[in-house]
PDB file of N, CA and C in Angstrom:
ATOM      1  N   MET R 595      61.316  23.161   8.831  1.00 92.00           N
ATOM      2  CA  MET R 595      60.115  22.696   8.155  1.00 92.00           C
ATOM      3  C   MET R 595      59.258  23.891   7.768  1.00 92.00           C
ATOM      4  N   LYS R 596      58.466  23.678   6.762  1.00 95.00           N
ATOM      5  CA  LYS R 596      57.616  24.725   6.196  1.00 95.00           C
ATOM      6  C   LYS R 596      56.166  24.471   6.593  1.00 95.00           C
ATOM      7  N   LYS R 597      55.395  25.540   6.737  1.00 97.00           N
ATOM      8  CA  LYS R 597      53.986  25.412   7.102  1.00 97.00           C
ATOM      9  C   LYS R 597      53.128  25.435   5.834  1.00 97.00           C
ATOM     10  N   TYR R 598      52.207  24.461   5.769  1.00 98.00           N
ATOM     11  CA  TYR R 598      51.269  24.337   4.665  1.00 98.00           C
ATOM     12  C   TYR R 598      49.853  24.418   5.223  1.00 98.00           C
ATOM     13  N   TYR R 599      48.975  25.059   4.449  1.00 98.00           N
ATOM     14  CA  TYR R 599      47.575  25.236   4.834  1.00 98.00           C
ATOM     15  C   TYR R 599      46.714  24.478   3.852  1.00 98.00           C
ATOM     16  N   PHE R 600      45.668  23.822   4.368  1.00 97.00           N
ATOM     17  CA  PHE R 600      44.818  22.959   3.562  1.00 97.00           C
ATOM     18  C   PHE R 600      43.383  23.475   3.622  1.00 97.00           C
ATOM     19  N   ASP R 601      43.045  24.342   2.672  1.00 97.00           N
ATOM     20  CA  ASP R 601      41.688  24.891   2.593  1.00 97.00           C
ATOM     21  C   ASP R 601      40.790  23.860   1.919  1.00 97.00           C
ATOM     22  N   ILE R 602      39.542  23.801   2.367  1.00 94.00           N
ATOM     23  CA  ILE R 602      38.589  22.804   1.885  1.00 94.00           C
ATOM     24  C   ILE R 602      37.461  23.479   1.110  1.00 94.00           C
ATOM     25  N   ARG R 603      37.123  22.891  -0.033  1.00 91.00           N
ATOM     26  CA  ARG R 603      35.915  23.268  -0.775  1.00 91.00           C
ATOM     27  C   ARG R 603      35.034  22.027  -0.846  1.00 91.00           C
ATOM     28  N   ASP R 604      33.836  22.171  -0.322  1.00 83.00           N
ATOM     29  CA  ASP R 604      32.849  21.097  -0.352  1.00 83.00           C
ATOM     30  C   ASP R 604      31.620  21.661  -1.038  1.00 83.00           C
ATOM     31  N   GLY R 605      31.506  21.394  -2.338  1.00 79.00           N
ATOM     32  CA  GLY R 605      30.442  22.030  -3.112  1.00 79.00           C
ATOM     33  C   GLY R 605      30.676  23.528  -3.110  1.00 79.00           C
ATOM     34  N   SER R 606      29.711  24.284  -2.625  1.00 84.00           N
ATOM     35  CA  SER R 606      29.864  25.734  -2.579  1.00 84.00           C
ATOM     36  C   SER R 606      30.429  26.227  -1.245  1.00 84.00           C
ATOM     37  N   GLN R 607      30.626  25.322  -0.297  1.00 89.00           N
ATOM     38  CA  GLN R 607      31.149  25.697   1.018  1.00 89.00           C
ATOM     39  C   GLN R 607      32.679  25.783   0.986  1.00 89.00           C
ATOM     40  N   PHE R 608      33.238  26.814   1.610  1.00 94.00           N
ATOM     41  CA  PHE R 608      34.693  26.996   1.698  1.00 94.00           C
ATOM     42  C   PHE R 608      35.092  27.058   3.167  1.00 94.00           C
ATOM     43  N   ILE R 609      36.067  26.246   3.541  1.00 95.00           N
ATOM     44  CA  ILE R 609      36.579  26.229   4.913  1.00 95.00           C
ATOM     45  C   ILE R 609      38.069  26.543   4.859  1.00 95.00           C
ATOM     46  N   ARG R 610      38.429  27.694   5.400  1.00 97.00           N
ATOM     47  CA  ARG R 610      39.827  28.141   5.381  1.00 97.00           C
ATOM     48  C   ARG R 610      40.588  27.519   6.552  1.00 97.00           C
ATOM     49  N   ASP R 611      41.760  27.012   6.258  1.00 97.00           N
ATOM     50  CA  ASP R 611      42.641  26.452   7.284  1.00 97.00           C
ATOM     51  C   ASP R 611      43.544  27.572   7.794  1.00 97.00           C
ATOM     52  N   ASP R 612      43.324  28.005   9.014  1.00 97.00           N
ATOM     53  CA  ASP R 612      44.141  29.067   9.599  1.00 97.00           C
ATOM     54  C   ASP R 612      45.268  28.531  10.481  1.00 97.00           C
ATOM     55  N   GLU R 613      45.276  27.216  10.733  1.00 97.00           N
ATOM     56  CA  GLU R 613      46.298  26.617  11.589  1.00 97.00           C
ATOM     57  C   GLU R 613      47.465  26.049  10.798  1.00 97.00           C
ATOM     58  N   GLY R 614      47.175  25.297   9.757  1.00 96.00           N
ATOM     59  CA  GLY R 614      48.210  24.704   8.935  1.00 96.00           C
ATOM     60  C   GLY R 614      48.941  23.563   9.617  1.00 96.00           C
ATOM     61  N   LEU R 615      49.827  22.940   8.862  1.00 96.00           N
ATOM     62  CA  LEU R 615      50.666  21.852   9.349  1.00 96.00           C
ATOM     63  C   LEU R 615      52.105  22.119   8.938  1.00 96.00           C
ATOM     64  N   GLU R 616      53.029  21.826   9.819  1.00 97.00           N
ATOM     65  CA  GLU R 616      54.443  21.921   9.462  1.00 97.00           C
ATOM     66  C   GLU R 616      54.859  20.586   8.856  1.00 97.00           C
ATOM     67  N   LEU R 617      55.330  20.644   7.627  1.00 97.00           N
ATOM     68  CA  LEU R 617      55.734  19.446   6.896  1.00 97.00           C
ATOM     69  C   LEU R 617      57.096  19.686   6.250  1.00 97.00           C
ATOM     70  N   PRO R 618      57.844  18.621   5.981  1.00 96.00           N
ATOM     71  CA  PRO R 618      59.198  18.787   5.460  1.00 96.00           C
ATOM     72  C   PRO R 618      59.298  19.259   4.008  1.00 96.00           C
ATOM     73  N   ASN R 619      58.258  18.954   3.182  1.00 96.00           N
ATOM     74  CA  ASN R 619      58.371  19.309   1.764  1.00 96.00           C
ATOM     75  C   ASN R 619      57.011  19.242   1.063  1.00 96.00           C
ATOM     76  N   ILE R 620      57.012  19.629  -0.209  1.00 94.00           N
ATOM     77  CA  ILE R 620      55.780  19.657  -1.002  1.00 94.00           C
ATOM     78  C   ILE R 620      55.206  18.252  -1.196  1.00 94.00           C
ATOM     79  N   GLU R 621      56.064  17.246  -1.282  1.00 96.00           N
ATOM     80  CA  GLU R 621      55.574  15.871  -1.428  1.00 96.00           C
ATOM     81  C   GLU R 621      54.759  15.453  -0.209  1.00 96.00           C
ATOM     82  N   SER R 622      55.195  15.841   0.968  1.00 96.00           N
ATOM     83  CA  SER R 622      54.435  15.548   2.189  1.00 96.00           C
ATOM     84  C   SER R 622      53.099  16.276   2.176  1.00 96.00           C
ATOM     85  N   ALA R 623      53.084  17.499   1.677  1.00 96.00           N
ATOM     86  CA  ALA R 623      51.835  18.261   1.557  1.00 96.00           C
ATOM     87  C   ALA R 623      50.903  17.596   0.550  1.00 96.00           C
ATOM     88  N   ARG R 624      51.447  17.074  -0.523  1.00 95.00           N
ATOM     89  CA  ARG R 624      50.648  16.370  -1.537  1.00 95.00           C
ATOM     90  C   ARG R 624      50.015  15.119  -0.934  1.00 95.00           C
ATOM     91  N   GLN R 625      50.780  14.374  -0.162  1.00 96.00           N
ATOM     92  CA  GLN R 625      50.249  13.176   0.481  1.00 96.00           C
ATOM     93  C   GLN R 625      49.152  13.532   1.482  1.00 96.00           C
ATOM     94  N   GLU R 626      49.353  14.600   2.233  1.00 96.00           N
ATOM     95  CA  GLU R 626      48.346  15.053   3.196  1.00 96.00           C
ATOM     96  C   GLU R 626      47.057  15.460   2.485  1.00 96.00           C
ATOM     97  N   ALA R 627      47.167  16.175   1.370  1.00 96.00           N
ATOM     98  CA  ALA R 627      45.999  16.587   0.589  1.00 96.00           C
ATOM     99  C   ALA R 627      45.261  15.371   0.030  1.00 96.00           C
ATOM    100  N   THR R 628      45.996  14.385  -0.442  1.00 94.00           N
ATOM    101  CA  THR R 628      45.382  13.165  -0.973  1.00 94.00           C
ATOM    102  C   THR R 628      44.622  12.418   0.112  1.00 94.00           C
ATOM    103  N   THR R 629      45.218  12.300   1.275  1.00 94.00           N
ATOM    104  CA  THR R 629      44.559  11.632   2.398  1.00 94.00           C
ATOM    105  C   THR R 629      43.298  12.386   2.813  1.00 94.00           C
ATOM    106  N   ALA R 630      43.405  13.700   2.930  1.00 90.00           N
ATOM    107  CA  ALA R 630      42.249  14.517   3.326  1.00 90.00           C
ATOM    108  C   ALA R 630      41.123  14.383   2.310  1.00 90.00           C
ATOM    109  N   LEU R 631      41.464  14.411   1.040  1.00 89.00           N
ATOM    110  CA  LEU R 631      40.451  14.318  -0.010  1.00 89.00           C
ATOM    111  C   LEU R 631      39.756  12.955   0.006  1.00 89.00           C
ATOM    112  N   SER R 632      40.503  11.895   0.212  1.00 88.00           N
ATOM    113  CA  SER R 632      39.869  10.572   0.251  1.00 88.00           C
ATOM    114  C   SER R 632      38.957  10.440   1.471  1.00 88.00           C
ATOM    115  N   GLU R 633      39.342  11.019   2.599  1.00 86.00           N
ATOM    116  CA  GLU R 633      38.482  11.000   3.784  1.00 86.00           C
ATOM    117  C   GLU R 633      37.222  11.829   3.559  1.00 86.00           C
ATOM    118  N   MET R 634      37.365  12.970   2.893  1.00 81.00           N
ATOM    119  CA  MET R 634      36.199  13.799   2.574  1.00 81.00           C
ATOM    120  C   MET R 634      35.222  13.023   1.695  1.00 81.00           C
ATOM    121  N   ALA R 635      35.730  12.361   0.681  1.00 78.00           N
ATOM    122  CA  ALA R 635      34.869  11.616  -0.239  1.00 78.00           C
ATOM    123  C   ALA R 635      34.129  10.510   0.506  1.00 78.00           C
ATOM    124  N   ARG R 636      34.799   9.859   1.404  1.00 78.00           N
ATOM    125  CA  ARG R 636      34.190   8.764   2.165  1.00 78.00           C
ATOM    126  C   ARG R 636      33.105   9.273   3.111  1.00 78.00           C
ATOM    127  N   GLU R 637      33.361  10.368   3.788  1.00 73.00           N
ATOM    128  CA  GLU R 637      32.431  10.882   4.799  1.00 73.00           C
ATOM    129  C   GLU R 637      31.323  11.767   4.226  1.00 73.00           C
ATOM    130  N   TRP R 638      31.681  12.691   3.371  1.00 65.00           N
ATOM    131  CA  TRP R 638      30.731  13.712   2.923  1.00 65.00           C
ATOM    132  C   TRP R 638      29.962  13.316   1.682  1.00 65.00           C
ATOM    133  N   GLY R 639      30.412  12.330   0.954  1.00 56.00           N
ATOM    134  CA  GLY R 639      29.768  11.991  -0.297  1.00 56.00           C
ATOM    135  C   GLY R 639      28.587  11.051  -0.169  1.00 56.00           C
ATOM    136  N   ARG R 640      28.347  10.526   0.988  1.00 63.00           N
ATOM    137  CA  ARG R 640      27.266   9.555   1.152  1.00 63.00           C
ATOM    138  C   ARG R 640      25.908  10.178   0.847  1.00 63.00           C
ATOM    139  N   GLY R 641      25.179   9.518  -0.031  1.00 65.00           N
ATOM    140  CA  GLY R 641      23.817   9.930  -0.319  1.00 65.00           C
ATOM    141  C   GLY R 641      23.682  11.099  -1.281  1.00 65.00           C
ATOM    142  N   ARG R 642      24.770  11.616  -1.757  1.00 66.00           N
ATOM    143  CA  ARG R 642      24.694  12.737  -2.697  1.00 66.00           C
ATOM    144  C   ARG R 642      24.875  12.202  -4.115  1.00 66.00           C
ATOM    145  N   PRO R 643      23.964  12.510  -5.014  1.00 70.00           N
ATOM    146  CA  PRO R 643      24.074  11.973  -6.370  1.00 70.00           C
ATOM    147  C   PRO R 643      25.158  12.650  -7.216  1.00 70.00           C
ATOM    148  N   GLN R 644      25.520  13.873  -6.866  1.00 74.00           N
ATOM    149  CA  GLN R 644      26.536  14.613  -7.629  1.00 74.00           C
ATOM    150  C   GLN R 644      27.238  15.552  -6.666  1.00 74.00           C
ATOM    151  N   HIS R 645      28.557  15.591  -6.750  1.00 78.00           N
ATOM    152  CA  HIS R 645      29.272  16.441  -5.809  1.00 78.00           C
ATOM    153  C   HIS R 645      30.695  16.727  -6.297  1.00 78.00           C
ATOM    154  N   HIS R 646      31.219  17.852  -5.860  1.00 86.00           N
ATOM    155  CA  HIS R 646      32.608  18.227  -6.144  1.00 86.00           C
ATOM    156  C   HIS R 646      33.239  18.684  -4.837  1.00 86.00           C
ATOM    157  N   MET R 647      34.424  18.200  -4.563  1.00 89.00           N
ATOM    158  CA  MET R 647      35.146  18.626  -3.372  1.00 89.00           C
ATOM    159  C   MET R 647      36.619  18.799  -3.715  1.00 89.00           C
ATOM    160  N   ALA R 648      37.289  19.670  -2.959  1.00 93.00           N
ATOM    161  CA  ALA R 648      38.689  19.967  -3.252  1.00 93.00           C
ATOM    162  C   ALA R 648      39.443  20.346  -1.991  1.00 93.00           C
ATOM    163  N   VAL R 649      40.744  20.101  -2.048  1.00 95.00           N
ATOM    164  CA  VAL R 649      41.677  20.583  -1.040  1.00 95.00           C
ATOM    165  C   VAL R 649      42.634  21.510  -1.772  1.00 95.00           C
ATOM    166  N   GLU R 650      42.699  22.745  -1.314  1.00 96.00           N
ATOM    167  CA  GLU R 650      43.574  23.747  -1.926  1.00 96.00           C
ATOM    168  C   GLU R 650      44.721  24.008  -0.947  1.00 96.00           C
ATOM    169  N   VAL R 651      45.923  23.645  -1.358  1.00 97.00           N
ATOM    170  CA  VAL R 651      47.091  23.768  -0.488  1.00 97.00           C
ATOM    171  C   VAL R 651      47.809  25.077  -0.784  1.00 97.00           C
ATOM    172  N   ARG R 652      48.185  25.775   0.279  1.00 97.00           N
ATOM    173  CA  ARG R 652      48.947  27.013   0.135  1.00 97.00           C
ATOM    174  C   ARG R 652      50.026  27.066   1.208  1.00 97.00           C
ATOM    175  N   ASP R 653      51.019  27.885   0.945  1.00 96.00           N
ATOM    176  CA  ASP R 653      52.020  28.177   1.962  1.00 96.00           C
ATOM    177  C   ASP R 653      51.934  29.662   2.276  1.00 96.00           C
ATOM    178  N   ASP R 654      52.915  30.209   2.943  1.00 94.00           N
ATOM    179  CA  ASP R 654      52.870  31.623   3.321  1.00 94.00           C
ATOM    180  C   ASP R 654      52.945  32.565   2.121  1.00 94.00           C
ATOM    181  N   HIS R 655      53.319  32.045   0.953  1.00 95.00           N
ATOM    182  CA  HIS R 655      53.443  32.868  -0.248  1.00 95.00           C
ATOM    183  C   HIS R 655      52.251  32.759  -1.183  1.00 95.00           C
ATOM    184  N   GLY R 656      51.361  31.797  -0.928  1.00 95.00           N
ATOM    185  CA  GLY R 656      50.177  31.653  -1.774  1.00 95.00           C
ATOM    186  C   GLY R 656      49.900  30.210  -2.158  1.00 95.00           C
ATOM    187  N   PRO R 657      48.969  29.994  -3.101  1.00 96.00           N
ATOM    188  CA  PRO R 657      48.563  28.644  -3.520  1.00 96.00           C
ATOM    189  C   PRO R 657      49.713  27.886  -4.177  1.00 96.00           C
ATOM    190  N   ILE R 658      49.778  26.577  -3.885  1.00 96.00           N
ATOM    191  CA  ILE R 658      50.828  25.759  -4.499  1.00 96.00           C
ATOM    192  C   ILE R 658      50.303  24.446  -5.090  1.00 96.00           C
ATOM    193  N   LEU R 659      49.086  24.027  -4.680  1.00 95.00           N
ATOM    194  CA  LEU R 659      48.586  22.741  -5.151  1.00 95.00           C
ATOM    195  C   LEU R 659      47.073  22.674  -4.970  1.00 95.00           C
ATOM    196  N   ASP R 660      46.385  22.126  -5.969  1.00 95.00           N
ATOM    197  CA  ASP R 660      44.943  21.859  -5.874  1.00 95.00           C
ATOM    198  C   ASP R 660      44.730  20.371  -6.103  1.00 95.00           C
ATOM    199  N   ALA R 661      43.940  19.769  -5.245  1.00 93.00           N
ATOM    200  CA  ALA R 661      43.530  18.377  -5.417  1.00 93.00           C
ATOM    201  C   ALA R 661      42.012  18.360  -5.358  1.00 93.00           C
ATOM    202  N   SER R 662      41.368  17.765  -6.352  1.00 91.00           N
ATOM    203  CA  SER R 662      39.907  17.780  -6.363  1.00 91.00           C
ATOM    204  C   SER R 662      39.345  16.426  -6.759  1.00 91.00           C
ATOM    205  N   PHE R 663      38.074  16.254  -6.426  1.00 86.00           N
ATOM    206  CA  PHE R 663      37.376  15.010  -6.708  1.00 86.00           C
ATOM    207  C   PHE R 663      35.927  15.366  -7.032  1.00 86.00           C
ATOM    208  N   SER R 664      35.436  14.840  -8.134  1.00 85.00           N
ATOM    209  CA  SER R 664      34.032  15.025  -8.515  1.00 85.00           C
ATOM    210  C   SER R 664      33.428  13.657  -8.779  1.00 85.00           C
ATOM    211  N   PHE R 665      32.164  13.532  -8.430  1.00 79.00           N
ATOM    212  CA  PHE R 665      31.489  12.291  -8.781  1.00 79.00           C
ATOM    213  C   PHE R 665      30.048  12.570  -9.159  1.00 79.00           C
ATOM    214  N   LEU R 666      29.519  11.661  -9.946  1.00 77.00           N
ATOM    215  CA  LEU R 666      28.144  11.737 -10.414  1.00 77.00           C
ATOM    216  C   LEU R 666      27.578  10.332 -10.352  1.00 77.00           C
ATOM    217  N   MET R 667      26.447  10.196  -9.704  1.00 76.00           N
ATOM    218  CA  MET R 667      25.772   8.923  -9.613  1.00 76.00           C
ATOM    219  C   MET R 667      24.397   9.091 -10.253  1.00 76.00           C
ATOM    220  N   LYS R 668      24.092   8.263 -11.241  1.00 78.00           N
ATOM    221  CA  LYS R 668      22.785   8.366 -11.885  1.00 78.00           C
ATOM    222  C   LYS R 668      22.337   6.985 -12.323  1.00 78.00           C
ATOM    223  N   PRO R 669      21.030   6.781 -12.379  1.00 81.00           N
ATOM    224  CA  PRO R 669      20.521   5.485 -12.837  1.00 81.00           C
ATOM    225  C   PRO R 669      20.820   5.276 -14.309  1.00 81.00           C
ATOM    226  N   ARG R 670      21.051   4.065 -14.662  1.00 84.00           N
ATOM    227  CA  ARG R 670      21.283   3.739 -16.076  1.00 84.00           C
ATOM    228  C   ARG R 670      19.950   3.527 -16.761  1.00 84.00           C
ATOM    229  N   THR R 671      19.866   4.013 -17.949  1.00 83.00           N
ATOM    230  CA  THR R 671      18.662   3.794 -18.724  1.00 83.00           C
ATOM    231  C   THR R 671      18.907   2.632 -19.669  1.00 83.00           C
ATOM    232  N   THR R 672      17.873   1.876 -19.916  1.00 72.00           N
ATOM    233  CA  THR R 672      18.040   0.711 -20.788  1.00 72.00           C
ATOM    234  C   THR R 672      17.412   0.942 -22.126  1.00 72.00           C
TER     235      THR R 672
END
């Protein structure tokens, strides 16, 4: 199995993953990034009118996948 690292960007904050996860393939890493991103959106997005967050996946050779989510909440004008 190969080790994948999941670095987090939450707005301007960057959290480097130094532990990583051993997964069988890139598809498993993609699923892990998708799950992490949806959990981030659920937990960290509350009460923020505009935000961008991302999971940057890398292996021992460098970056291999970026998953990001942006949202904007604003009142509608009539």
